[in-house]
Each structure stands twice: as C-alpha cells, then as structure tokens.
Coordinates of C-alpha atoms in Angstrom, one line a residue:
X986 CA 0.0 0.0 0.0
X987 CA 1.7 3.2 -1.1
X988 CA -1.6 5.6 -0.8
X989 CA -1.6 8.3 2.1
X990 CA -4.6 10.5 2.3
X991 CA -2.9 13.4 3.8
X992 CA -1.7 14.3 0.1
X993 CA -4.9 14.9 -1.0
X994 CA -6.9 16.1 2.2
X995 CA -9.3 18.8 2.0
X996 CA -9.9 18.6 -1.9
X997 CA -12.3 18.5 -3.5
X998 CA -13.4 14.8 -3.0
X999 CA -12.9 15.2 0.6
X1000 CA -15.5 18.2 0.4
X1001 CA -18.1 16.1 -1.6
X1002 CA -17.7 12.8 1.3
X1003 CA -17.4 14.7 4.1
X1004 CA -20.7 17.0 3.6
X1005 CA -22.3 13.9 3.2
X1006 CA -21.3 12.2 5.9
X1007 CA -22.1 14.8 8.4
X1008 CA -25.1 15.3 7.2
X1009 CA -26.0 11.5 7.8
X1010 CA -24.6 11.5 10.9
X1011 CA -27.2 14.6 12.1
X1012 CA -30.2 12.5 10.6
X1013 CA -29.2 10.2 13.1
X1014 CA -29.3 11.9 15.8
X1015 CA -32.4 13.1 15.0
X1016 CA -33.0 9.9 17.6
X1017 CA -31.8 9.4 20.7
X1018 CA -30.8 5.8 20.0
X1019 CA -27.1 4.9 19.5
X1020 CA -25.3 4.5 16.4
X1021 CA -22.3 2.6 15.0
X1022 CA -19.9 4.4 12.2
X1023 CA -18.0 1.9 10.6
X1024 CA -15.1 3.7 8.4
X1025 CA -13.4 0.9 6.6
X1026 CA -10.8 3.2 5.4
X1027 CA -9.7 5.3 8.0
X1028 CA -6.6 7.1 7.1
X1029 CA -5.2 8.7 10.2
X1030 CA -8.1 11.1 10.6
X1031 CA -6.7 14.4 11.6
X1032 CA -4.8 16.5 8.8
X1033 CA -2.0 19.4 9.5
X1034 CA -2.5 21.3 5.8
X1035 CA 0.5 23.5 6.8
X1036 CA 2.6 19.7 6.8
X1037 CA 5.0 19.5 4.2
X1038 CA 3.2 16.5 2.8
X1039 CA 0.1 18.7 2.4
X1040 CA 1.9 21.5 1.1
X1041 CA 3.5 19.6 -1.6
X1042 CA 0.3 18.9 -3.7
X1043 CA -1.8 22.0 -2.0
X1044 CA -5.1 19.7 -3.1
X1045 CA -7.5 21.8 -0.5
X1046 CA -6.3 25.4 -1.3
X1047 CA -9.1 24.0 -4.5
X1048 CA -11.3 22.1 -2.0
X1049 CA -12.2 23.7 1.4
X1050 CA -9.6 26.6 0.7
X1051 CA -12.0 27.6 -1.7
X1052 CA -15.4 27.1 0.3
X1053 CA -14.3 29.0 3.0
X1054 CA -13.3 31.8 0.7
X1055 CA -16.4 31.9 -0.8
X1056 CA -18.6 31.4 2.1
X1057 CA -20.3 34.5 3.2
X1058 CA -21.8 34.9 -0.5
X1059 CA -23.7 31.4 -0.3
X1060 CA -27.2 31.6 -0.2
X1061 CA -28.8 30.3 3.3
X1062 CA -30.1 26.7 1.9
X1063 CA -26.4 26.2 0.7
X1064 CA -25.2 27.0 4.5
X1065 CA -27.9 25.0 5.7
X1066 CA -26.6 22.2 4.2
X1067 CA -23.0 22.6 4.8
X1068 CA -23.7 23.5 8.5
X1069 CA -22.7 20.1 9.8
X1070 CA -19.1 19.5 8.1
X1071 CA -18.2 23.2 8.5
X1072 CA -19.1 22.9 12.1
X1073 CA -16.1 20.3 12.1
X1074 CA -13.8 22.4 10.3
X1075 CA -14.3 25.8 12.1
X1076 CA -14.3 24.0 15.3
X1077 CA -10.6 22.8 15.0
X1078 CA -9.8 26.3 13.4
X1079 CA -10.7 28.7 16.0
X1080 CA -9.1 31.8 14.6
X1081 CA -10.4 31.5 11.3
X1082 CA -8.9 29.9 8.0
X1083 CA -7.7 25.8 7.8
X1084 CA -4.3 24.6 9.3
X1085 CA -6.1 21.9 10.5
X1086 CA -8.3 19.5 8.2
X1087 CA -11.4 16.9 9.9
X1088 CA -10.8 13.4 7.6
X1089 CA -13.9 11.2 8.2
X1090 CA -12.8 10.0 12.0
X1091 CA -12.6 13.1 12.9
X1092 CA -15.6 14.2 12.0
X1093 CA -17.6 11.3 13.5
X1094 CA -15.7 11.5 17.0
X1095 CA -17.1 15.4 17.1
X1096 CA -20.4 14.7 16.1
X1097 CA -20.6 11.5 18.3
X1098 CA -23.2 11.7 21.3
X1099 CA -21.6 9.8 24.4
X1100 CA -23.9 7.0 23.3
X1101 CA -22.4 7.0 19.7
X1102 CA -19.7 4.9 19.1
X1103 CA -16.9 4.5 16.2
X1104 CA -15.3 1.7 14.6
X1105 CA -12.2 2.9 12.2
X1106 CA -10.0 -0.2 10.4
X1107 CA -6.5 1.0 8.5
X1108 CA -4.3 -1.2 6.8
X1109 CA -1.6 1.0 6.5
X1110 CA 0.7 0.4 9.1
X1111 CA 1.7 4.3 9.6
X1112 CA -1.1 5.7 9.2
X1113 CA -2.7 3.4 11.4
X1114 CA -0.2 4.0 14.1
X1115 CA -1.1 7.8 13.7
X1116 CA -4.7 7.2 14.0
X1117 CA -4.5 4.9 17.4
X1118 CA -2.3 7.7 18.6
X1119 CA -5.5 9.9 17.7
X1120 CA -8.3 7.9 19.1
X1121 CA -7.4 4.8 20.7
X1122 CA -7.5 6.7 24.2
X1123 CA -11.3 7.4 23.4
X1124 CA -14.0 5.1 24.8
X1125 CA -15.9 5.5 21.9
X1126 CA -13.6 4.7 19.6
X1127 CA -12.0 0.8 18.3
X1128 CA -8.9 1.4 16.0
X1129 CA -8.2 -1.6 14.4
X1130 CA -5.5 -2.6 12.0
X1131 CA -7.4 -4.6 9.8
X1132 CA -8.0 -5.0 5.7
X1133 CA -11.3 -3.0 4.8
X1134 CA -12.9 -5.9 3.3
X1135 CA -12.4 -8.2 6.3
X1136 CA -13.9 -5.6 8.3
X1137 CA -17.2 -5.4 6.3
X1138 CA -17.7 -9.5 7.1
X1139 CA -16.5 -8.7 10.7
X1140 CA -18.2 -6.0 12.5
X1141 CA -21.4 -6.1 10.9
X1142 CA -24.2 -5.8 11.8
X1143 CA -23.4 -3.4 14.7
X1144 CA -25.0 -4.1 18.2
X1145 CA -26.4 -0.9 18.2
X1146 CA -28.7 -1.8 14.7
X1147 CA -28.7 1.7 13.5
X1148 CA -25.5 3.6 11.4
X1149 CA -23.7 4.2 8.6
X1150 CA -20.7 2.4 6.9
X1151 CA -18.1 4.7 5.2
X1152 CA -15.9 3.2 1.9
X1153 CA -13.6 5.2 1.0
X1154 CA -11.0 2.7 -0.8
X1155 CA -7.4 4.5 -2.5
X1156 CA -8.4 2.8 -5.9
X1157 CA -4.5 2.2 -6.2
X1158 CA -5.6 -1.3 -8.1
X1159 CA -6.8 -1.8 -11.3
X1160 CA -9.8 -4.3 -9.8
X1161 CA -10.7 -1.7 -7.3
X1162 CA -14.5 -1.6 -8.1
X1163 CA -14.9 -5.3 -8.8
X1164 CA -13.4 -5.4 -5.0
X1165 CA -15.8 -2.4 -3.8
X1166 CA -18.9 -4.3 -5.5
X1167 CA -18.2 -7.2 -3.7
X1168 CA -17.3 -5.8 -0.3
X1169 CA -20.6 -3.5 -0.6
X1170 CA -22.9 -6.8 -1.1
X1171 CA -21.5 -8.7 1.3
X1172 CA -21.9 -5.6 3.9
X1173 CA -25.3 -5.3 3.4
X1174 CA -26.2 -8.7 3.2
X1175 CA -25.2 -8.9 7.1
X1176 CA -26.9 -5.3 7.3
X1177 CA -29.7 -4.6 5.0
X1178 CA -31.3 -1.5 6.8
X1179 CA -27.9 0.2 7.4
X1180 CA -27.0 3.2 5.5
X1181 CA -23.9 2.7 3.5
X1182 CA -21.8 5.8 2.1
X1183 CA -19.6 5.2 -0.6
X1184 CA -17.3 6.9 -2.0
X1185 CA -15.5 6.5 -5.5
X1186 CA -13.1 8.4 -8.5
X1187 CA -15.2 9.1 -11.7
X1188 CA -13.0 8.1 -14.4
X1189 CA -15.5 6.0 -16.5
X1190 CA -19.2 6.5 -16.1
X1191 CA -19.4 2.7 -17.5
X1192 CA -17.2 2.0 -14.9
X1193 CA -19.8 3.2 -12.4
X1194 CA -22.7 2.0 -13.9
X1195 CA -21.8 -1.6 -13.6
X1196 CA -20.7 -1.0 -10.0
X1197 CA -25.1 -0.1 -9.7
X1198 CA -25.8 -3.1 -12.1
X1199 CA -24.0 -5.5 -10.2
X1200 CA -25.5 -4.3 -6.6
X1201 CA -28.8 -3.9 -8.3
X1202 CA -28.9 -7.4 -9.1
X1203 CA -27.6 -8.6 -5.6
X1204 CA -30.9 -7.3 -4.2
X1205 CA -29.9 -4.1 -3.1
X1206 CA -32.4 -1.2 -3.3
X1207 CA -32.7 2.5 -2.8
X1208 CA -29.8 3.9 -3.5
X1209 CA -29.2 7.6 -4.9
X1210 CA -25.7 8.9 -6.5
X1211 CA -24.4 11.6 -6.2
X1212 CA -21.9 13.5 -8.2
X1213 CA -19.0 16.4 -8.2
X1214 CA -16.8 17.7 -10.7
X1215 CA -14.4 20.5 -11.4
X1216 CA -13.5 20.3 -15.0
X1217 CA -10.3 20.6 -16.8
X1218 CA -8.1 22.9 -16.4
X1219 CA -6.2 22.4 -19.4
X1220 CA -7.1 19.5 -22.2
X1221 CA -4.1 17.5 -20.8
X1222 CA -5.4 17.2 -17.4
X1223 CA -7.6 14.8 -16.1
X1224 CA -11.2 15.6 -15.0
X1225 CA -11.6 16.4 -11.2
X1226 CA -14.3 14.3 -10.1
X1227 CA -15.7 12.0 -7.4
X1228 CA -18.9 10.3 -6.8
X1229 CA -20.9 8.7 -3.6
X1230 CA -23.5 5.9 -3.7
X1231 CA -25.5 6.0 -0.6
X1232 CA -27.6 3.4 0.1
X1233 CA -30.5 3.8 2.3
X1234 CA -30.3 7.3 2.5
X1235 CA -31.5 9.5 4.8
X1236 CA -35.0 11.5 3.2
X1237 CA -32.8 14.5 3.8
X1238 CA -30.1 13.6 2.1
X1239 CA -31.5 14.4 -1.3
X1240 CA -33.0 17.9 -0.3
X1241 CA -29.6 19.0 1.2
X1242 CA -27.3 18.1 -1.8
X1243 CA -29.8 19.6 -4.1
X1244 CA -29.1 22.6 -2.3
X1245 CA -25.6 22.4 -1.8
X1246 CA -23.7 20.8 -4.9
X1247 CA -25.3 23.9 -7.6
X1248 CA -23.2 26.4 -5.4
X1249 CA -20.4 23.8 -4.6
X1250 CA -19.8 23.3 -8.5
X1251 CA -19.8 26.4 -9.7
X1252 CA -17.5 27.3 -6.6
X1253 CA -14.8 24.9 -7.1
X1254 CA -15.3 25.0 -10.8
X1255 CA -11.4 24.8 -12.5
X1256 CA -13.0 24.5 -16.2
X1257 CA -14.6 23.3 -18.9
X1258 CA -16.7 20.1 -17.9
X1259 CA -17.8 21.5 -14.2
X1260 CA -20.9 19.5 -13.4
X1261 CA -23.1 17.9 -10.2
X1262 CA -25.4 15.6 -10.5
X1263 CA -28.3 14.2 -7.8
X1264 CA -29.8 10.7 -9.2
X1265 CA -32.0 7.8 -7.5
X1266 CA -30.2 5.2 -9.9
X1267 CA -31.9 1.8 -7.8
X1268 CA -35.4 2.6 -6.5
X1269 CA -37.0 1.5 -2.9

C-alpha cells in the first residue's frame, strides 16, 4: 500500500464525502438511540494542511480553501446544508482559515453523542499507528488494524442496529470496483437497513454504472448517487471528479445536496466540464 490521504486532504473529493457524511450523521441523531460508524478506510483522521506533505500537492487550497473563501456569499439553503461538516472544520480552526483538516474519523468523533460509538479499520501500518495515537484513548472509539474488506464480514451488523458504513477505498488497483462491489454486497447482506456511504473516483461512467448493475442485481435497493466535478483545467489534465452511492439514505439527504452541490460546482469549478449531479439510480 503506497496511498496516504494526507496528500490529498481537504480537496475537493474530501469536500463532496465529508458533507455527506455529516449530514448522515445529524439525521441520526435526530433519535436518541445509539449509532455505530463503521469507516473501513480510516486514514489517520486528523490532517496538519501547513505539513509538508500537504503542502506539496496543496489539493485543498481547491477544495475547502475555496469554500471557506467563498462562504459569506452562499445563499442560506447552501449553508444549511453545509452547516454540519463546517461545524467540524471551524471547530478545529478557531481563529479563522484551515491549518487543520477533519478526515472522516474526525468528523464522526465530534459529532458523536456519548452513546455514539466508532469503529475505524486502517491497513496502512503508519497511518494506522497515527490514527491509534489519535483515538485509541477514546472510549468511543476501536482502532483496528485490519483489511477494509475483512472488516465489512466482521463488525457487521453493529450491536447498536442503527448507522452508517463509510468506503472510502485509495483505488490504487486496477480491480478496485470489482473489490468495492463485492465488499458493498456482502456488507449489506449482514446489514440490509444500514445506511452505506460510498465513495468512488469518476473516471469512467461505465465503470460506475456496472458498480449499480452488479449491486442492483444482488438485491440491493434504494440507492441515490451523487456527483462532483471540477473540469479541466487544461485538455491535458484529467477531469476532477468524485462520486458517492449511498444506500438507504436518509429523506434529507436528497434535499440537502440539491441545495448544496449547484453552489459547490460552480464554486470549485477549475474549467470546462464543471458538473453535479443528484440521481435515485436503484429505487425502494
């Protein structure tokens, strides 16, 4: 494993999978019941973006660089719906601006009622030794050093019944989605209400539709996709775009990024090819 998140924190991927999450974890606590997060790809969950590692790509001077720039001119549905990830952000940012970036741990641990609890898997071995060092004093909180895929077969379905399972994989192999499709199905055959957050690199729609074939055809059923991209900069550039299927989503999801992605695209817009899209693509 070569990938490390902390090159790429706070882009523009991270924006998209981040709103989203937070956003499911406030449905949630719309009830007082407990909930499980399961984040199969944890990363090391806190991100210094003044680190050299950070610095050397700059990814989230183009992600939430940009947002926070742009901010105080969003209309107030867009803030509405942004409200719960830029809690996270301006929380660990007191005096304004973003040295320090929330990755998905990060972001459930804050949101996290005392009744809430986390369970974070990295394979990584450095990375996971900096995410134990960040949570594995917190009762809440497993950090386990396990393979993503494994951890779908193995802490599911949560005691607490009610939650949301984050995928997040690098895609640093060329069978990545055939991998993702079948670690989704067999997730949610242990789990069928759970919601399940996904998270994936649009670089061929085909690509993506398949991924919905295939867990159409398992059985799986209401599940929207959602959609972010930044253009091209140049014609020799790749496109800058990301996707989420989330299955079982919360009513509100919808609503939210219907608010939120208009203003997001034409925010973090680089070129030609800017786009968002909000789609049911497997029906309840």
């Amino acid at each position: 494993m070569n990938y490390r998140h902390i090159y790429h924190a706070g882009n523009i991927g991270d924006v998209l999978k981040h709103i989203v999450l937070a956003n499911i974890l406030k449905y949630l606590q719309k009830k007082d019941a407990a909930y499980r997060v399961l984040d199969t790809h944890a990363g090391i969950g806190l991100y210094d973006l003044t680190s050299e590692k950070s610095q050397k790509t700059g990814e989230w001077q183009q992600g939430v660089g940009k947002v926070l720039e742009n901010l105080d001119a969003a209309p107030g549905p867009v803030k509405n719906a942004l409200v719960p990830w830029l809690e996270t952000v301006e929380n660990l940012n007191p005096g304004g601006g973003v040295h320090f970036y929330p990755g998905s741990p990060e972001i459930a641990c804050m949101l996290a009622r005392k009744q809430d609890r986390l369970t974070l898997t990295e394979l990584h071995p450095e990375d996971f030794e900096e995410l134990k060092n960040n949570y594995g004093g917190d009762k809440k909180v497993k950090v386990i050093a396990l393979d993503a895929w494994l951890a779908l077969g193995s802490f599911l379905p949560p005691k607490e019944r009610r939650g949301v399972v984050l995928i997040d994989p690098a895609f640093e192999v060329e069978d990545e989605f055939d991998r993702l499709a079948d670690g989704i199905i067999r997730g949610w055959k242990r789990w069928q209400t759970g919601i399940f957050a996904i998270w994936y690199p649009v670089k061929s729609h085909r690509t993506v539709d398949q991924l919905v074939a295939t867990l159409k055809e398992a059985g799986i059923r209401n599940t929207i996709k959602l959609e972010l991209s930044a253009g091209q900069v140049s014609s020799d550039q790749p496109m800058k775009s990301s996707g989420m299927l989330v299955i079982n989503p919360p009513w509100t999801l919808t609503k939210d990024m219907n608010a939120a992605l208009p203003w997001l695209c034409q925010t973090l817009s680089q070129g030609k090819g800017a786009k968002w899209s909000v789609e049911q693509v497997i029906t309840e």
